[in-house]
Structures are given as structure tokens and as C-alpha cells.
CSV table of C-alpha atoms in Angstrom, one decimal:
chain,number,residue,atom,x,y,z
A,1,ASP,CA,-34.3,48.7,37.9
A,2,ALA,CA,-38.1,49.1,37.0
A,3,GLU,CA,-40.0,48.8,40.2
A,4,ILE,CA,-43.7,49.8,41.5
A,5,THR,CA,-43.8,52.4,44.8
A,6,GLN,CA,-46.6,53.6,46.9
A,7,SER,CA,-47.2,56.4,49.2
A,8,PRO,CA,-47.3,56.9,52.0
A,9,ARG,CA,-46.4,53.6,53.7
A,10,HIS,CA,-48.6,54.5,56.4
A,11,LYS,CA,-51.4,57.0,57.4
A,12,ILE,CA,-54.1,57.7,59.6
A,13,THR,CA,-57.0,59.8,59.0
A,14,GLU,CA,-59.9,60.7,60.3
A,15,THR,CA,-63.6,59.7,59.4
A,16,GLY,CA,-65.1,61.8,56.8
A,17,ARG,CA,-61.9,63.1,55.2
A,18,GLN,CA,-60.7,62.5,51.6
A,19,VAL,CA,-57.6,60.7,51.2
A,20,THR,CA,-55.5,60.0,48.2
A,21,LEU,CA,-52.8,56.8,48.3
A,22,ALA,CA,-50.4,57.0,45.3
A,23,CYS,CA,-48.7,54.1,43.0
A,24,HIS,CA,-46.0,54.8,40.5
A,25,GLN,CA,-44.5,51.8,38.6
A,26,THR,CA,-41.7,52.6,36.1
A,27,TRP,CA,-42.1,48.9,34.4
A,28,ASN,CA,-44.1,51.0,31.9
A,29,HIS,CA,-46.8,48.6,32.2
A,30,ASN,CA,-50.4,49.6,30.4
A,31,ASN,CA,-52.5,47.6,33.7
A,32,MET,CA,-52.8,48.7,37.1
A,33,PHE,CA,-54.7,47.5,39.8
A,34,TRP,CA,-55.8,48.5,43.4
A,35,TYR,CA,-56.5,46.1,46.0
A,36,ARG,CA,-57.0,46.0,49.6
A,37,GLN,CA,-56.6,43.4,51.7
A,38,ASP,CA,-58.5,42.4,55.3
A,39,LEU,CA,-58.1,39.4,57.5
A,40,GLY,CA,-60.4,36.3,56.3
A,41,HIS,CA,-60.9,38.1,52.9
A,42,GLY,CA,-57.7,37.7,51.1
A,43,LEU,CA,-57.1,40.2,48.4
A,44,ARG,CA,-60.2,42.0,46.7
A,45,LEU,CA,-60.3,44.3,44.0
A,46,ILE,CA,-61.1,47.6,44.2
A,47,HIS,CA,-60.2,49.6,40.6
A,48,TYR,CA,-58.1,48.8,37.8
A,49,SER,CA,-56.8,50.5,34.5
A,50,TYR,CA,-55.7,49.1,31.3
A,51,GLY,CA,-54.2,52.0,30.0
A,52,VAL,CA,-54.7,56.3,30.1
A,53,GLN,CA,-58.0,57.5,30.7
A,54,ASP,CA,-59.4,53.8,31.3
A,55,THR,CA,-60.9,53.0,34.8
A,56,ASN,CA,-62.9,49.8,35.9
A,57,LYS,CA,-64.6,49.2,39.2
A,58,GLY,CA,-63.6,46.1,41.0
A,59,GLU,CA,-65.4,44.2,43.3
A,60,VAL,CA,-65.6,46.4,46.5
A,61,SER,CA,-65.2,49.7,44.6
A,62,ASP,CA,-67.9,51.7,46.5
A,63,GLY,CA,-66.7,55.1,48.4
A,64,TYR,CA,-63.2,54.9,45.9
A,65,SER,CA,-62.1,56.0,43.0
A,66,VAL,CA,-59.4,56.5,40.3
A,67,SER,CA,-57.8,58.2,37.6
A,68,ARG,CA,-55.2,57.7,35.1
A,69,SER,CA,-53.7,60.2,33.5
A,70,ASN,CA,-50.3,58.6,32.7
A,71,THR,CA,-48.9,55.3,32.4
A,72,GLU,CA,-47.0,55.5,35.4
A,73,ASP,CA,-49.5,56.5,38.0
A,74,LEU,CA,-52.8,55.2,39.4
A,75,PRO,CA,-53.6,57.3,42.5
A,76,LEU,CA,-56.7,55.7,44.4
A,77,THR,CA,-59.0,58.1,46.3
A,78,LEU,CA,-61.3,57.6,49.0
A,79,GLU,CA,-63.5,60.3,48.9
A,80,SER,CA,-65.2,60.2,52.7
A,81,ALA,CA,-63.0,57.8,54.9
A,82,ALA,CA,-65.0,55.3,56.7
A,83,SER,CA,-63.8,52.8,59.7
A,84,SER,CA,-64.5,50.1,57.3
A,85,GLN,CA,-61.9,51.4,54.8
A,86,THR,CA,-59.3,50.6,57.6
A,87,SER,CA,-56.4,48.1,55.7
A,88,VAL,CA,-53.7,47.4,53.9
A,89,TYR,CA,-53.9,48.2,50.4
A,90,PHE,CA,-51.6,47.4,47.5
A,91,CYS,CA,-51.2,48.5,44.2
A,92,ALA,CA,-50.3,46.1,41.5
A,93,SER,CA,-49.6,46.2,37.5
A,94,SER,CA,-49.0,43.8,34.3
A,95,SER,CA,-48.2,43.8,30.6
A,96,ALA,CA,-49.6,41.9,28.2
A,97,THR,CA,-49.3,38.7,30.2
A,98,ASP,CA,-51.5,38.1,33.5
A,99,THR,CA,-48.5,38.1,35.7
A,100,GLN,CA,-49.0,41.1,38.5
A,101,TYR,CA,-46.5,42.6,40.4
A,102,PHE,CA,-47.3,44.1,43.5
A,103,GLY,CA,-45.9,47.6,45.6
A,104,PRO,CA,-44.8,47.5,49.2
A,105,GLY,CA,-48.6,48.6,50.0
A,106,THR,CA,-49.9,51.7,52.7
A,107,ARG,CA,-51.3,50.4,55.9
A,108,LEU,CA,-54.2,53.1,56.3
A,109,THR,CA,-55.6,53.3,59.5
A,110,VAL,CA,-59.1,55.7,59.4
A,111,LEU,CA,-60.4,56.7,63.2
B,1,GLN,CA,-69.3,34.2,41.5
B,2,LYS,CA,-66.0,33.0,40.8
B,3,GLU,CA,-64.0,31.8,43.2
B,4,VAL,CA,-60.4,30.6,44.2
B,5,GLU,CA,-60.4,28.5,47.7
B,6,GLN,CA,-57.6,27.6,49.6
B,7,ASN,CA,-57.4,26.0,52.9
B,8,SER,CA,-56.3,28.6,55.7
B,9,GLY,CA,-53.9,26.4,57.4
B,10,PRO,CA,-51.7,26.3,59.3
B,11,LEU,CA,-49.8,23.8,57.3
B,12,SER,CA,-47.4,22.7,60.0
B,13,VAL,CA,-44.0,21.0,58.3
B,14,PRO,CA,-40.7,19.8,59.7
B,15,GLU,CA,-37.6,21.0,58.2
B,16,GLY,CA,-36.6,19.4,54.8
B,17,ALA,CA,-40.0,17.6,54.3
B,18,ILE,CA,-42.3,18.3,51.0
B,19,ALA,CA,-44.8,21.3,51.7
B,20,SER,CA,-47.9,20.5,49.5
B,21,LEU,CA,-50.1,23.4,49.1
B,22,ASN,CA,-53.7,23.1,47.2
B,23,CYS,CA,-56.3,25.2,45.2
B,24,THR,CA,-59.4,24.9,43.3
B,25,TYR,CA,-61.2,27.7,41.1
B,26,SER,CA,-64.7,28.1,40.1
B,27,ASP,CA,-64.3,29.7,36.5
B,28,ARG,CA,-63.6,27.3,33.9
B,29,GLY,CA,-62.5,30.1,31.4
B,30,SER,CA,-59.4,30.7,33.9
B,31,GLN,CA,-56.0,30.2,31.9
B,32,SER,CA,-53.1,31.4,33.6
B,33,PHE,CA,-52.9,30.6,37.7
B,34,PHE,CA,-50.3,32.2,40.1
B,35,TRP,CA,-48.6,31.2,43.1
B,36,TYR,CA,-47.5,34.4,45.2
B,37,ARG,CA,-45.7,34.1,48.6
B,38,GLN,CA,-46.5,36.5,51.3
B,39,TYR,CA,-44.2,37.2,54.6
B,40,SER,CA,-45.9,38.7,57.2
B,41,GLY,CA,-46.0,42.4,56.9
B,42,LYS,CA,-44.6,42.5,53.4
B,43,SER,CA,-46.6,42.8,49.8
B,44,PRO,CA,-47.1,39.5,47.5
B,45,GLU,CA,-44.1,38.0,45.7
B,46,LEU,CA,-44.5,35.9,42.8
B,47,ILE,CA,-43.0,32.5,42.9
B,48,MET,CA,-44.8,30.7,39.8
B,49,PHE,CA,-47.1,30.8,37.1
B,50,ILE,CA,-48.7,27.5,35.2
B,51,TYR,CA,-50.6,27.9,31.8
B,52,SER,CA,-51.0,24.1,31.0
B,53,ASN,CA,-51.6,21.0,32.6
B,54,GLY,CA,-48.9,19.3,34.4
B,55,ASP,CA,-46.3,19.8,36.1
B,56,LYS,CA,-43.8,23.0,35.7
B,57,GLU,CA,-40.4,23.4,38.2
B,58,ASP,CA,-38.3,26.0,39.3
B,59,GLY,CA,-35.6,24.9,42.0
B,60,ARG,CA,-37.3,23.6,44.9
B,61,PHE,CA,-40.6,24.5,43.7
B,62,THR,CA,-43.5,22.5,41.5
B,63,ALA,CA,-46.5,24.0,40.2
B,64,GLN,CA,-49.1,21.5,39.4
B,65,LEU,CA,-52.2,22.4,36.9
B,66,ASN,CA,-55.4,20.0,36.3
B,67,LYS,CA,-57.8,22.1,34.1
B,68,ALA,CA,-60.5,19.1,34.1
B,69,SER,CA,-60.4,18.8,38.0
B,70,GLN,CA,-60.1,22.8,38.2
B,71,TYR,CA,-57.1,22.3,40.7
B,72,VAL,CA,-53.7,23.8,41.1
B,73,SER,CA,-51.1,22.9,43.6
B,74,LEU,CA,-47.8,24.1,44.8
B,75,LEU,CA,-45.0,21.7,45.6
B,76,ILE,CA,-42.0,22.7,48.2
B,77,ARG,CA,-39.3,20.4,48.4
B,78,ASP,CA,-36.8,20.5,51.0
B,79,SER,CA,-39.0,23.0,53.1
B,80,GLN,CA,-36.4,25.6,55.0
B,81,PRO,CA,-38.1,28.2,58.2
B,82,SER,CA,-37.8,30.7,55.5
B,83,ASP,CA,-40.5,29.2,53.5
B,84,SER,CA,-42.5,30.1,56.1
B,85,ALA,CA,-45.3,32.6,54.9
B,86,THR,CA,-48.7,32.5,53.7
B,87,TYR,CA,-49.0,31.4,49.9
B,88,LEU,CA,-51.7,32.9,47.9
B,89,CYS,CA,-53.1,31.5,44.6
B,90,ALA,CA,-54.7,33.3,42.2
B,91,ALA,CA,-56.8,32.4,38.4
B,92,SER,CA,-56.8,34.7,35.7
B,93,ILE,CA,-60.7,36.1,34.6
B,94,GLY,CA,-61.2,37.5,31.5
B,95,GLY,CA,-58.7,37.0,28.8
B,96,GLY,CA,-56.1,38.4,26.4
B,97,ALA,CA,-54.2,41.4,27.6
B,98,THR,CA,-56.8,42.4,29.9
B,99,ASN,CA,-57.0,39.8,32.6
B,100,LYS,CA,-57.6,40.4,35.9
B,101,LEU,CA,-56.6,38.2,39.0
B,102,ILE,CA,-58.8,36.6,41.5
B,103,PHE,CA,-57.2,35.5,44.6
B,104,GLY,CA,-57.7,32.8,47.4
B,105,THR,CA,-57.4,33.9,51.1
B,106,GLY,CA,-54.1,32.1,51.0
B,107,THR,CA,-52.7,29.1,53.2
B,108,LEU,CA,-50.2,29.8,55.9
B,109,LEU,CA,-47.2,27.4,56.0
B,110,ALA,CA,-45.3,26.8,59.0
B,111,VAL,CA,-42.0,25.0,58.7
B,112,GLN,CA,-40.5,24.0,62.0
B,113,PRO,CA,-36.8,23.6,62.1
């Protein structure tokens, strides 16, 4: 069955370290998205991609980057982790329709 | 700024009752609307989507869309304790094959046995 996976599921890191969160989907979807979810803010879009070599900034992109070298993967990198980036991160993908399917999430703690 | 607004709740209903969840959106260009269910500690799970004005039914769930009023709702009939979760409303922005979604902050539903 097609699926979307994220790794690691839990991560603790220190301020200033570079962190990469992985997202892999086997839906063969062109569109992939990264969100963070915090209490009181709901899901906020960090970065998104509409295909290989395409990346775009979302509403909360500062301090984050992505790259899309193939259809299946969209890794999210925190260049220099900050305590404000402690959050739950969700990856999602969609085809030509709008319907997005979410991965299981990564809980990131920055100490 | 484009927004989707929901009452955060909690909305408490007795088992077997109808739960009514509401959402308003600001972008008149939004064409597609989604309801996701999210259990505590889990990822959002799609329940329904609706594109056209009116009602759309799927089992115990009915989505309602009124584009003139920029209003979307989700009715859950015969509510069960297993329906207790946060319900996220989302609206599409953009168009074609490259839509983004904007999410509300969610309504917490508690179904009392």
C-alpha cells in the first residue's frame, strides 16, 4: 500500500545544531508539504514543493530549508536549531487534486 | 491575510447526539474544503472534502458548504465516544494542480458516554 513516512519520530537536539527531518512518500504525488503544529496556532505551512527541483516558502519558512531531488522525498533542514522550533512537524503529499495525506509526524525538541 | 476560523471548543455532546462543527473562511477564491480528524498525538486524517454548495453525505458524516456566506460545517450523526478528537477545517488557496491548504486551529469534540 502507498504511504507517507517520516523519520525520526522523535528527536531531541541542542540549540545551534543542524537537524534534518526526512519525509518519504510512495504515492507518486507531485506535491509535498511541510507543516509545524503548535498549540494555539494549528497547522502552519513551512515549505512546499510542486515537483522535482521545485521548492517554495510557506508562511513560517525562516530558519528552514528543503530540497527536492526526486518525487518521493522532501527533507526539511533546520539550519541552526532554535528553541522556538520545538514543535511537531508533519509532512503531507497530494496529487493533482487538493486532498493532502499526512505522515505520522516528528516531535522535535530543541534544548 | 487569508484565514480559516473555527471555535476551539471543547464542544461536548452526549453519545448518540448530533455534533455540529463550524468553520468560516476569508478567501472567496477558495474552491475546495476539507475536514480532517486528529486524535491526540496522531496525524490529521481526512474525513471529507466538499467542492460544491450544498450537502455531501458519507455515512454518519455530512459536510455542508455555503460559498455565499463563506461557511463550511460538518455534522456527525449518532456521535460515538470514538469521535472524540480535534476536527480541522481547511480551505484551498491558489488553483489548479498546485493548491495549498490553509487550516483552522481546530475544534475539540468530546462525546460523553
